[in-house]
XYZ file of C-alpha atoms in Angstrom:
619
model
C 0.000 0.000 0.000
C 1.361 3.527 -0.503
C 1.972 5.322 2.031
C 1.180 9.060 2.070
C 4.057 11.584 1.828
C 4.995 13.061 5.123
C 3.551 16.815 4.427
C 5.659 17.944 7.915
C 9.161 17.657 6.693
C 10.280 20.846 5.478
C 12.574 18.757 3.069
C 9.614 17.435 1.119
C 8.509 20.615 0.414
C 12.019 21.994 -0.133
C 12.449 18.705 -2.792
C 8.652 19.912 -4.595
C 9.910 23.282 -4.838
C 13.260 22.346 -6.081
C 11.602 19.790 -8.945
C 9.424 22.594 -10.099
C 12.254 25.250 -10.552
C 13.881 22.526 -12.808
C 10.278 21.594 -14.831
C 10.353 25.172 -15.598
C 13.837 25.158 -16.755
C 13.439 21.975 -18.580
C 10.553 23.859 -20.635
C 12.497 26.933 -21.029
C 15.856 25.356 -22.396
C 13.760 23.060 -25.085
C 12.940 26.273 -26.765
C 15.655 27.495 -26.391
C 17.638 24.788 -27.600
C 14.964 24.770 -30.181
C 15.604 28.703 -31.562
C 19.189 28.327 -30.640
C 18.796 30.977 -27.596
C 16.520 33.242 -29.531
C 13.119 32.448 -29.047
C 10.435 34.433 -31.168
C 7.851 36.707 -29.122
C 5.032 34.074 -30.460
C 7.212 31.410 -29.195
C 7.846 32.841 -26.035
C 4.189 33.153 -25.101
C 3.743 29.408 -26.069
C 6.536 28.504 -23.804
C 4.847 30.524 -21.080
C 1.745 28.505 -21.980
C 3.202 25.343 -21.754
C 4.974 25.654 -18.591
C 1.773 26.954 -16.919
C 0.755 23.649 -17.047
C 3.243 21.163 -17.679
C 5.201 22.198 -14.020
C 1.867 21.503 -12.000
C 1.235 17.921 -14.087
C 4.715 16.980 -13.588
C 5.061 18.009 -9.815
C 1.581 15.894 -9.342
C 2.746 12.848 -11.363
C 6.073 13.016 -9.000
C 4.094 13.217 -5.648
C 1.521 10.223 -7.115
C 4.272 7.803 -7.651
C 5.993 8.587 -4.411
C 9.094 10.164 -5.695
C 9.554 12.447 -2.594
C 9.294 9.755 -0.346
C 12.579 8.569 -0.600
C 15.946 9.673 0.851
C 18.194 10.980 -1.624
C 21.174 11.052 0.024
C 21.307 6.927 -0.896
C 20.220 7.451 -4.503
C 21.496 4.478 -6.444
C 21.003 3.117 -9.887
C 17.736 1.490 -9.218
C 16.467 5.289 -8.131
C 17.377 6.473 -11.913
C 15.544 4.009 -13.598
C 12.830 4.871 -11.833
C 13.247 8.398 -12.654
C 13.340 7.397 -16.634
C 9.748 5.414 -16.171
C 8.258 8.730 -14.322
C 9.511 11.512 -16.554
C 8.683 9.318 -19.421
C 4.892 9.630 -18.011
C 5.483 12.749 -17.526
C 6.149 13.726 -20.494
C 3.052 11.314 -22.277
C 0.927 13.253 -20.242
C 1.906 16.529 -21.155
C 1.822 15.476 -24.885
C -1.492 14.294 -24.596
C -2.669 17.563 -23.214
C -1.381 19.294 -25.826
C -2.308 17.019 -28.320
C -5.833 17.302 -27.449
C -6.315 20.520 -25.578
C -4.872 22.499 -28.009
C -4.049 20.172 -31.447
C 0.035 21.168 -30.859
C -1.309 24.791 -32.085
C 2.092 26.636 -32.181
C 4.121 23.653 -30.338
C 6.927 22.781 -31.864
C 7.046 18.615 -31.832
C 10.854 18.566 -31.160
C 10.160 20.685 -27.522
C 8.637 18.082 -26.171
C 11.570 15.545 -26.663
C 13.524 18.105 -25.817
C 11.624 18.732 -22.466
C 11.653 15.064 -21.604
C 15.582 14.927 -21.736
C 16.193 17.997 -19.620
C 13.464 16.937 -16.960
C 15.392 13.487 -16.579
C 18.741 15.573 -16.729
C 18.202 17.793 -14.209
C 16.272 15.808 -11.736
C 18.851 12.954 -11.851
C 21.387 15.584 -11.073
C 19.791 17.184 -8.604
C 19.542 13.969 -6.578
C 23.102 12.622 -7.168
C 24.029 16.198 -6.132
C 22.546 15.965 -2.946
C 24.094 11.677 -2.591
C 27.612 13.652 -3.331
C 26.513 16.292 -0.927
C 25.970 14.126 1.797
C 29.268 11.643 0.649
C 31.070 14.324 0.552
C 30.451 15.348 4.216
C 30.459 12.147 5.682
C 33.991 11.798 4.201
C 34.698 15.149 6.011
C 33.421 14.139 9.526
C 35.660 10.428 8.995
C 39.108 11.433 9.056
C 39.161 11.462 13.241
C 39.583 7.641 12.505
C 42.176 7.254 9.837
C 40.130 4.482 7.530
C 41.851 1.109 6.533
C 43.787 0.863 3.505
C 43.247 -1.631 1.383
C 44.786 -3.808 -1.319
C 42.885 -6.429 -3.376
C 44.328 -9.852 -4.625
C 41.775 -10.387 -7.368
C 40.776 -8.497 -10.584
C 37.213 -10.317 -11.400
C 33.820 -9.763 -10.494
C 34.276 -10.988 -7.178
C 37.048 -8.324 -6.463
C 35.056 -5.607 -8.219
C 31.740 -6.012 -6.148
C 33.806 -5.942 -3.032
C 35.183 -2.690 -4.397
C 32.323 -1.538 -5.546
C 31.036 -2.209 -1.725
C 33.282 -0.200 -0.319
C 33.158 2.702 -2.803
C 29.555 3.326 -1.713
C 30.434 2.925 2.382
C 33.837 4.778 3.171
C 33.355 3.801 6.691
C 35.126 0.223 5.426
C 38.035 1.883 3.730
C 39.684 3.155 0.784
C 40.595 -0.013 -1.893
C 44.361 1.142 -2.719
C 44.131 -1.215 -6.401
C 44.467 -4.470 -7.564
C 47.006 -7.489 -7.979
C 46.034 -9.865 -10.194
C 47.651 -12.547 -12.429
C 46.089 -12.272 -15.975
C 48.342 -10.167 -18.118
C 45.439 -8.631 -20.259
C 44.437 -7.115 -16.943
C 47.867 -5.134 -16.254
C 47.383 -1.158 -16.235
C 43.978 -1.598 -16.430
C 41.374 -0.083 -13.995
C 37.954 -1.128 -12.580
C 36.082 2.002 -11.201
C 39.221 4.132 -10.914
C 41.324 1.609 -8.995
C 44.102 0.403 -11.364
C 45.768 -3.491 -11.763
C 49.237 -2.492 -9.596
C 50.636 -5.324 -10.817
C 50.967 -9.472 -10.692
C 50.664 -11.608 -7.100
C 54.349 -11.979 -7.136
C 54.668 -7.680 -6.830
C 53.035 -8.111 -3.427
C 56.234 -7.436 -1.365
C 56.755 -4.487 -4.052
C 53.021 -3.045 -3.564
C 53.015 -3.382 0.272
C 56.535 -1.097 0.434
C 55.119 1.427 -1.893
C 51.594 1.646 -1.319
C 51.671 0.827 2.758
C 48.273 -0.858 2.455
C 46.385 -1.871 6.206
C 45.024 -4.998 4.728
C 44.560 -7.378 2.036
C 41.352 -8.875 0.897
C 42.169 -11.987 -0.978
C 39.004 -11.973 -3.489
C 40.445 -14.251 -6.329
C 38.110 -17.129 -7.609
C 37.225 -19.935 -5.705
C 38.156 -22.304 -8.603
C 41.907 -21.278 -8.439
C 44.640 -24.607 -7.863
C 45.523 -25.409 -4.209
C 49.240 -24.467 -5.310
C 48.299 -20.626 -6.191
C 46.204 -20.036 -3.137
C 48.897 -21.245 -1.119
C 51.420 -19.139 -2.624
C 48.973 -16.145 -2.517
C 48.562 -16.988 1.411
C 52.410 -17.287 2.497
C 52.349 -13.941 0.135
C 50.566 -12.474 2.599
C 51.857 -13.933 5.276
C 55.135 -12.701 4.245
C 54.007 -9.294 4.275
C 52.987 -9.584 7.859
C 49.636 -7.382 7.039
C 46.057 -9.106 8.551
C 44.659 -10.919 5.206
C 41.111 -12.584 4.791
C 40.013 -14.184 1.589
C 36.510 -14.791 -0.057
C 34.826 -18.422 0.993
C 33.197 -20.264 -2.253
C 29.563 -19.094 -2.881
C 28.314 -22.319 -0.958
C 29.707 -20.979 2.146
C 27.717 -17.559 2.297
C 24.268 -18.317 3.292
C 22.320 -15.251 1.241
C 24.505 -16.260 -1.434
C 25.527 -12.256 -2.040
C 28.877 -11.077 -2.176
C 30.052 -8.715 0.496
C 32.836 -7.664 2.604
C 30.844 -9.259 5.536
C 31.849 -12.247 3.932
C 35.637 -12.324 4.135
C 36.581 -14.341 6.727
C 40.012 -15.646 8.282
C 41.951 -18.318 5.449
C 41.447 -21.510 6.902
C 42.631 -25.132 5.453
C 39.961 -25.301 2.898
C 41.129 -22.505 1.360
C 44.709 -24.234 0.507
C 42.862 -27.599 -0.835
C 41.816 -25.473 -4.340
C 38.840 -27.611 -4.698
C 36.791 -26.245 -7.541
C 33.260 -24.940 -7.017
C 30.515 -27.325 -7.657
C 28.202 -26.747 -10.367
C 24.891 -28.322 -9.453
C 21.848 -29.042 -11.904
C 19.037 -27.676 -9.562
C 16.665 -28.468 -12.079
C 17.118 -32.134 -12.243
C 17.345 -31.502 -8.093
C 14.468 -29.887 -7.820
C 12.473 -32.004 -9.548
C 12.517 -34.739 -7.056
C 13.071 -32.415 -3.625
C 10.398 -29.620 -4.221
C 7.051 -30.137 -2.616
C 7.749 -33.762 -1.103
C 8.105 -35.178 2.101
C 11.861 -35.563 2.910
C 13.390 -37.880 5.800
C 16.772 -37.459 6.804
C 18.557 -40.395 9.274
C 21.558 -38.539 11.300
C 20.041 -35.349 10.499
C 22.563 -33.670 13.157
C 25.565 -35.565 12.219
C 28.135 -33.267 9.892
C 26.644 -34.924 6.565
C 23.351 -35.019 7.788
C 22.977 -31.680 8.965
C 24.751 -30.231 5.736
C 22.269 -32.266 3.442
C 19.596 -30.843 5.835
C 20.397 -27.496 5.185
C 20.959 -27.897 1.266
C 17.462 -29.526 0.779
C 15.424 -26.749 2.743
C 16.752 -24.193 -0.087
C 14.147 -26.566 -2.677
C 11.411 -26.020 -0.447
C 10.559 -29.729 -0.093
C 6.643 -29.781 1.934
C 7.701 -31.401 5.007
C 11.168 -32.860 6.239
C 10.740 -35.546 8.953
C 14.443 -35.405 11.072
C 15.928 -38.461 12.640
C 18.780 -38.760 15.411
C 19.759 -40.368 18.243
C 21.388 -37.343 19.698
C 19.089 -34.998 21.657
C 21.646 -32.156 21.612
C 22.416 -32.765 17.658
C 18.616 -32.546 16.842
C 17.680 -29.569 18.664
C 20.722 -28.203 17.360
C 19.638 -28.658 13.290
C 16.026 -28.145 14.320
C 16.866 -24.716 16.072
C 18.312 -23.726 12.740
C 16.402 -24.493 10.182
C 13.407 -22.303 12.616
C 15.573 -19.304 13.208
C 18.125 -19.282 11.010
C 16.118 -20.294 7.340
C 13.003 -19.933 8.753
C 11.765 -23.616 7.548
C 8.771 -24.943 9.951
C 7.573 -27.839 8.239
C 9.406 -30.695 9.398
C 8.884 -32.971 11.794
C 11.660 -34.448 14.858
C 12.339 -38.073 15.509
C 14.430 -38.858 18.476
C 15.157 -42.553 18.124
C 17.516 -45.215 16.705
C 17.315 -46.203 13.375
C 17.767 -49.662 14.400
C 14.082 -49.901 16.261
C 12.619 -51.494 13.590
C 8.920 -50.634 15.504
C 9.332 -46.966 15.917
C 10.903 -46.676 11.987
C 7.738 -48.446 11.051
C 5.127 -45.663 13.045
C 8.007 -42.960 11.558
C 7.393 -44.253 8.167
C 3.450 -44.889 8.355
C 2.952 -41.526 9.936
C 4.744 -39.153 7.899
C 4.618 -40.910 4.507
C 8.507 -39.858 3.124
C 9.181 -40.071 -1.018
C 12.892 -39.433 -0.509
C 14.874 -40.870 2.090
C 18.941 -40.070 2.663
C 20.341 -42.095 5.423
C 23.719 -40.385 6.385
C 23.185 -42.279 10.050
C 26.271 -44.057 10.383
C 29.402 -44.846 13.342
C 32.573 -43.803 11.661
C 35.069 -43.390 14.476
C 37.398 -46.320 13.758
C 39.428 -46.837 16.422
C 36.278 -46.738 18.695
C 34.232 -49.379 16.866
C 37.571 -51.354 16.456
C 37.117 -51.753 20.037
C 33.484 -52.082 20.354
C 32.680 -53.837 16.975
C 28.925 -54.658 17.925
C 27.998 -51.209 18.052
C 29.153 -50.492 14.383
C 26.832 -53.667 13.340
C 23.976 -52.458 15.257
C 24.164 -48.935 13.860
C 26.016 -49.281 10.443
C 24.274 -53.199 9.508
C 20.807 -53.766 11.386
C 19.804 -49.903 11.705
C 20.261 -49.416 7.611
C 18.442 -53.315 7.226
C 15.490 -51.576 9.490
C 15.172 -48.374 7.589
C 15.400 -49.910 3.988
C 12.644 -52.285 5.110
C 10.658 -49.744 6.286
C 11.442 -47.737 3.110
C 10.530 -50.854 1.291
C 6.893 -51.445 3.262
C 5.586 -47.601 2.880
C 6.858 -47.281 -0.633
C 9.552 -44.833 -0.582
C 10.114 -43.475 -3.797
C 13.844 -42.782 -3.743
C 16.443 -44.222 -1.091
C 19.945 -42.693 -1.222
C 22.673 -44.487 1.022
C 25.939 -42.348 2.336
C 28.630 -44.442 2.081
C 32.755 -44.025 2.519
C 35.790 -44.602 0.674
C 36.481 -46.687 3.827
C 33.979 -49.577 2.573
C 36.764 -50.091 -0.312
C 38.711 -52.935 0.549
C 38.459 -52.666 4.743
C 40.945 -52.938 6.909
C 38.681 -51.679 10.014
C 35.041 -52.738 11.391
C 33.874 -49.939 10.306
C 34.522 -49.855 6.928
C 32.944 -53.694 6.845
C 29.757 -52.667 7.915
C 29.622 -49.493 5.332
C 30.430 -52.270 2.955
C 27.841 -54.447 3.739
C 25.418 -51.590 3.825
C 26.114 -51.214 0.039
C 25.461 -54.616 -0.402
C 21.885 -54.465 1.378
C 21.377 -51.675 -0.755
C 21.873 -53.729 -3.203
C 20.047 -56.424 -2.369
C 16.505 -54.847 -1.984
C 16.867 -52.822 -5.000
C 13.853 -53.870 -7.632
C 11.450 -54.009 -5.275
C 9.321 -50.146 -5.726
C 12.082 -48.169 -4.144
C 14.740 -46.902 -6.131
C 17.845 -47.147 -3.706
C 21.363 -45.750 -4.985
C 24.556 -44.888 -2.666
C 26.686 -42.157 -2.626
C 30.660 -43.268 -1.890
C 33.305 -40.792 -0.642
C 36.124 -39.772 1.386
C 36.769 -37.611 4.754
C 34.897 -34.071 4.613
C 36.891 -31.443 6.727
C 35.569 -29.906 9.679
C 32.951 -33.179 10.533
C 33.331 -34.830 13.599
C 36.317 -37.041 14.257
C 38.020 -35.341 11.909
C 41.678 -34.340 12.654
C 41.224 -30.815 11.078
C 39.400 -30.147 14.669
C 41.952 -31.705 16.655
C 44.439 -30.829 15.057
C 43.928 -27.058 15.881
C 43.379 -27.775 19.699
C 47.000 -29.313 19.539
C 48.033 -25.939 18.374
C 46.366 -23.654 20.509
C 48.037 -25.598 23.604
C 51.131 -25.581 21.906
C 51.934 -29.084 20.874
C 52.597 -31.415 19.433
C 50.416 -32.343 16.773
C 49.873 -35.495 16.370
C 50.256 -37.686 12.999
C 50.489 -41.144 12.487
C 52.823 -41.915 9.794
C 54.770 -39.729 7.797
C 52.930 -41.096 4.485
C 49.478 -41.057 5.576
C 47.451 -39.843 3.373
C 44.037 -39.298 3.127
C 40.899 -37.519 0.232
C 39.457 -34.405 1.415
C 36.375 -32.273 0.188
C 34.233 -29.814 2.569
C 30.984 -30.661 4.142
C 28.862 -28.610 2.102
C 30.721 -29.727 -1.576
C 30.229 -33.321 -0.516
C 26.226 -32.901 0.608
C 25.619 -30.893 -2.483
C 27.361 -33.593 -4.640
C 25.000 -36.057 -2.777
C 21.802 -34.232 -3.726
C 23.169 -34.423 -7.291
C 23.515 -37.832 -7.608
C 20.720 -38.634 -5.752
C 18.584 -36.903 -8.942
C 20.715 -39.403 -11.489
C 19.629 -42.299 -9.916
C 16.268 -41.981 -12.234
C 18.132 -42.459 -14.945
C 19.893 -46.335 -14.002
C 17.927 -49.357 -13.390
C 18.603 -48.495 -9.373
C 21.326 -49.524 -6.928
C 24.304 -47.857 -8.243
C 27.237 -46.419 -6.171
C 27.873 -43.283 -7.289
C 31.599 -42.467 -6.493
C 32.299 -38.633 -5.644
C 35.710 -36.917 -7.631
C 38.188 -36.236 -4.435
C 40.850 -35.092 -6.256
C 44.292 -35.444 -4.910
C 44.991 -37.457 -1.599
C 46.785 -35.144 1.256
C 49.062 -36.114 2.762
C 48.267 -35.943 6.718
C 51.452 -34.407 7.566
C 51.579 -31.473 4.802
C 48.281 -30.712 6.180
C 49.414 -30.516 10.176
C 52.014 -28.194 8.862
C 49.574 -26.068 6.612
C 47.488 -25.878 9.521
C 50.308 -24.985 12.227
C 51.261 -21.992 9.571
C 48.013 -20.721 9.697
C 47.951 -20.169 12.772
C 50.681 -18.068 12.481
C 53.369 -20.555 14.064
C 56.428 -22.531 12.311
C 56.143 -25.894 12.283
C 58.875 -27.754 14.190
C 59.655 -24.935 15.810
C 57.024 -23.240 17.264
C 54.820 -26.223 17.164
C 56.643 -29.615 17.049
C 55.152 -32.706 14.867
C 54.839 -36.074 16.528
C 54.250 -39.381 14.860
C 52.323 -42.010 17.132
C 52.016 -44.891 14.730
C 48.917 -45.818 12.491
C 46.076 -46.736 14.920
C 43.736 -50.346 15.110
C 42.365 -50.723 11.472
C 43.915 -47.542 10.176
C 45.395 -47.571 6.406
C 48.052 -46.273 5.170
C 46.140 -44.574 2.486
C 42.442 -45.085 0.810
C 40.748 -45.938 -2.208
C 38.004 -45.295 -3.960
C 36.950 -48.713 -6.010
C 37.645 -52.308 -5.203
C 39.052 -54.510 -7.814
C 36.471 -55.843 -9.892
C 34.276 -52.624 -10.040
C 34.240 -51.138 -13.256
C 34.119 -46.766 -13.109
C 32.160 -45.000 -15.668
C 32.168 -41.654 -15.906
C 28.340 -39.522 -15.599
C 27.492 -36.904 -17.126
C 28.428 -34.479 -14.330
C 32.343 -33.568 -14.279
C 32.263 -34.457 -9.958
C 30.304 -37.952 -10.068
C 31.445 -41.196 -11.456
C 28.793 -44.647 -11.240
C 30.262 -48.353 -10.138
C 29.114 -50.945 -12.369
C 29.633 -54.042 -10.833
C 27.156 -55.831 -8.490
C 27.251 -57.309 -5.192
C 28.916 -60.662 -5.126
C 26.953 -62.057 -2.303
C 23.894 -64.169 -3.298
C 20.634 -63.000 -2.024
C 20.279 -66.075 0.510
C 23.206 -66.285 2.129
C 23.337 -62.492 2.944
C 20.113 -63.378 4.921
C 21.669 -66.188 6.535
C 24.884 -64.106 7.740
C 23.155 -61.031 8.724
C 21.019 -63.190 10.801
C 24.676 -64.452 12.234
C 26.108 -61.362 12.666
C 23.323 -60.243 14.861
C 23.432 -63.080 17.361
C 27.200 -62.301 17.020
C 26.723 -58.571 17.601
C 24.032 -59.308 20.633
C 26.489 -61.596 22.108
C 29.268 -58.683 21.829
C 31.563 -61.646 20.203
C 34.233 -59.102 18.812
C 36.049 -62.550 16.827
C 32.409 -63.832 16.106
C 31.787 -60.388 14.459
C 34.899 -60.262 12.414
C 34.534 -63.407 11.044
C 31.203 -63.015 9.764
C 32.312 -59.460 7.949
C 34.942 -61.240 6.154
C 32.484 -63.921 4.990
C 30.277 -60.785 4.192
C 32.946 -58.552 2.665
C 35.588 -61.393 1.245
C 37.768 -57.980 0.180
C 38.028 -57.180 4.437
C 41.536 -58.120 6.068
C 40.926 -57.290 9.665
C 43.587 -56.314 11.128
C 44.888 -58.070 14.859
């Protein structure tokens, strides 16, 4: 509804007044421009004419579509094509009255154009005058606090939003230029801020131009090598530096300098930005009825998160952990303002409550990311892992199976290849139940890949509480290594596979591209830099020996499984089936739960390696 304008302020009637001093102008330069400055006598009393009226039409037509109403000291770009679409009125109106009031009778037709120009002209001036005004003395009243000066590492559109950011609020700075790599770039400017020169010129820039900061704004598709030179650049330097997080990462998905943030070890893996095909997404999220197992895990929670933005109509949210589902649920109310969902609190393994979850709430999609993954722990306490990982994925595909679920998408690990540990076993055999109930009404796929940063367990985490008390970090072996992607790459990467599973006969493992194993100990170091410390001697490294069913490194496919490559440049599909026959994977689960209720740890690992003839447990 439009609001009335506030007749009180003695700036709205200042503004009127001011608009109708430049109508009248507008009319009286058209003829003039018209008679080049010498404007006949019958002219003159035409122009007269005209402006009698035209002022009063145009001053009403202003005040009808609220252009008083704003504050012009923020005028912006939006403001001036709004200003085009009035005058243009405007001017239509004024036309028309002359048209057929007084059939152009001594109007020239060109005054009118003419007319239109000027009034956009001058009233776009007037109100950038009074935005440069008001910039002008806010930049006069700033100088008590000396404002940051700041260099950009960056020359694309990320870089020149920032800039353009903190062109418009001076309060943040003054942007000293650019450094970027691309030669075409060099001695170039964007909005009056020229290239300085290439990444490598940092050292150069900093003594010459004595910036405050750096902003680190390059793309997030760059290699891990060039964002780690472009860090221990800055580092170098000694200057505070923050960098740009991928587009994932910022939640109104808007660039701003809110968004720079502290580098941290993602940062330096240069994983490239994942391009996802929401339409094939959205065709199977939007408007259905979700269900999420280990909704408050780190997977879980991620893929929570990523499936609110297609507005399924309900998510139903299953956990075990009290604290992790009021956690998610707390979010997705205040932080995305989603409301339709519903909370389980429960193990997936209570085949009775999955069964009222699944009758009650009707889900089409199901992603089970519920899952024990601490391998040393479940090394020790194997039942647990078969009760979770093995009976509680048997009880929700059979409820899945009962209700007809449309779409079942299992979370898997690059630890199921080939297992050393209980843990991996039981992923593996999970695949295999997938698997196995595939072809009956629900479409069931799984989604295989390796350690996300940041999720629980994972040494990132620990790894920084070793630093902050000083030491030492703690590795394993010297050639450890391990596959890395973030939390929110691999969940979106999960969603997209989840949609290609309509276009396969069902129960494929969809492997996720990890790029380039790190090794563990380049990463402790990276980490220990970061913080601002020297490894080894600020922060010493101590290897402790691999752990109980720890690998050296992992793998992504088994022998035997053939890897074809999808359609999307992220996701490859695993062609081979399971090798266990339908029978006797009855027959051994039913084993492995008397094993597993019996807490017969050699009972247990037997019965995986019958299961998963690929496992070598380890002693």
């Amino acid at each position: 509804m439009r609001r009335p304008a506030n007749f009180q302020n003695k700036n709205f009637w200042v503004m009127i007044a001011a608009d109708m001093v430049l109508f009248a102008l507008s009319v009286i330069f058209a003829f003039a421009l018209r008679f080049d400055f010498d404007i006949p006598a019958e002219y003159a009393r035409r122009m007269l004419h005209l402006a009698a009226y035209a002022v009063p039409i145009k001053a009403l037509i202003f005040l009808f579509f609220g252009m008083y109403r704003g504050m012009w000291r923020y005028t912006s770009l939006d403001d001036f094509w709004r200003l085009i679409r009035v005058t243009v009125l405007q001017s239509g109106i004024v036309v028309g009255v002359a048209a057929f009031g007084f059939h152009f009778e001594g109007y020239p037709r060109s005054v009118f154009l003419l007319d239109w120009g000027l009034t956009l002209v001058l009233t776009s001036a007037l109100r950038l005058g009074i935005r440069a005004l008001y910039s002008r003395g806010e930049a006069l009243r700033l100088p008590r606090v000396k404002p940051r000066r700041i260099l950009l590492i960056g020359a694309g559109d990320s870089g020149e939003r920032i800039l353009r950011e903190i062109q418009a609020n001076p309060s943040l700075g003054i942007v000293l230029g650019f450094l970027d790599d691309d030669s075409t770039k060099m001695d170039r400017t964007i909005h009056g801020k020229p290239v300085l020169g290439r990444v490598d010129d940092l050292p150069e820039v900093v003594d010459e131009y004595e910036p405050d900061e750096i902003f680190i704004t390059v793309s997030n598709n760059v290699s891990s090598e060039r964002m780690r030179r472009i860090v221990d650049m800055c580092k170098l330097t000694g200057l505070p530096h923050k960098v740009l997080p991928p587009m994932s990462e910022i939640v109104d998905g808007k660039i701003s300098v809110g968004s720079l943030r502290e580098v941290n070890y993602r940062d330096l893996l240069g994983r490239r930005e994942v391009h996802l095909e929401t339409d094939r997404i959205n065709a199977y999220l939007r408007d259905r009825v979700i269900l999420v197992t280990g909704c408050g895990g780190s997977i879980g929670s991620e893929l929570t998160r990523q499936i609110v933005r297609f507005r399924p109509s309900k998510m139903v949210l299953v956990d075990a952990s009290e604290y992790n589902l009021h956690t998610i649920e707390m979010e997705l109310r205040h932080e995305y303002g989603f409301t339709a969902y519903a909370t389980v609190l429960g193990s997936i393994a209570d085949a009775p409550l999955m069964d009222r979850v699944f009758a009650e709430h009707r889900p089409e999609v199901v992603f089970h990311a519920a899952a024990y993954k601490h391998v040393p722990m479940l090394e020790r306490c194997p039942w647990q892992a078969v009760t979770n990982n093995v009976i509680g994925s048997r009880t929700v595909m059979e409820a899945a199976l009962k209700h007809g679920v449309d779409r079942f998408v299992v979370v898997s690990t690059d630890k199921a290849v080939r297992p050393t540990n209980v843990m991996g076993a039981t992923k593996r055999v999970t695949e295999h139940l997938m698997r196995h109930y595939q072809g009956n009404g629900t479409r069931f796929m799984a989604v295989r890949f390796g350690n996300v940063l940041g999720s629980s367990g994972s040494v990132v985490p620990l790894f920084r509480r070793q630093i902050e008390q000083g030491g030492p970090v703690t590795v394993t072996h010297p050639d450890v290594t391990r596959y890395f992607m973030s939390i929110s790459e691999a969940a979106q990467l999960i969603l997209q596979a989840g949609g290609m599973g309509e276009k396969g006969e069902g129960g494929e493992i969809f492997v996720l591209e990890m790029g380039k194993p790190v090794r563990i100990a380049d990463m402790a170091r990276d980490l220990i830099r970061l913080s601002g410390k020297e490894p080894g001697v600020d922060v010493p490294i101590e290897f402790t020996g691999l752990r109980e069913g720890e690998k050296l490194y992992e793998e992504l496919i088994t022998e035997g499984e053939d890897i074809v490559r999808t359609e999307h440049e992220k996701i490859m599909v695993l062609g081979a089936d399971s090798h266990i026959p339908p029978g006797s994977l009855t027959d051994m689960l039913d084993r492995l739960v008397r094993a597993s209720a019996a807490h017969d740890r050699a009972a247990i690992r037997e019965i995986l390696a019958k299961l998963v003839p690929e496992y070598t447990p380890g002693d």
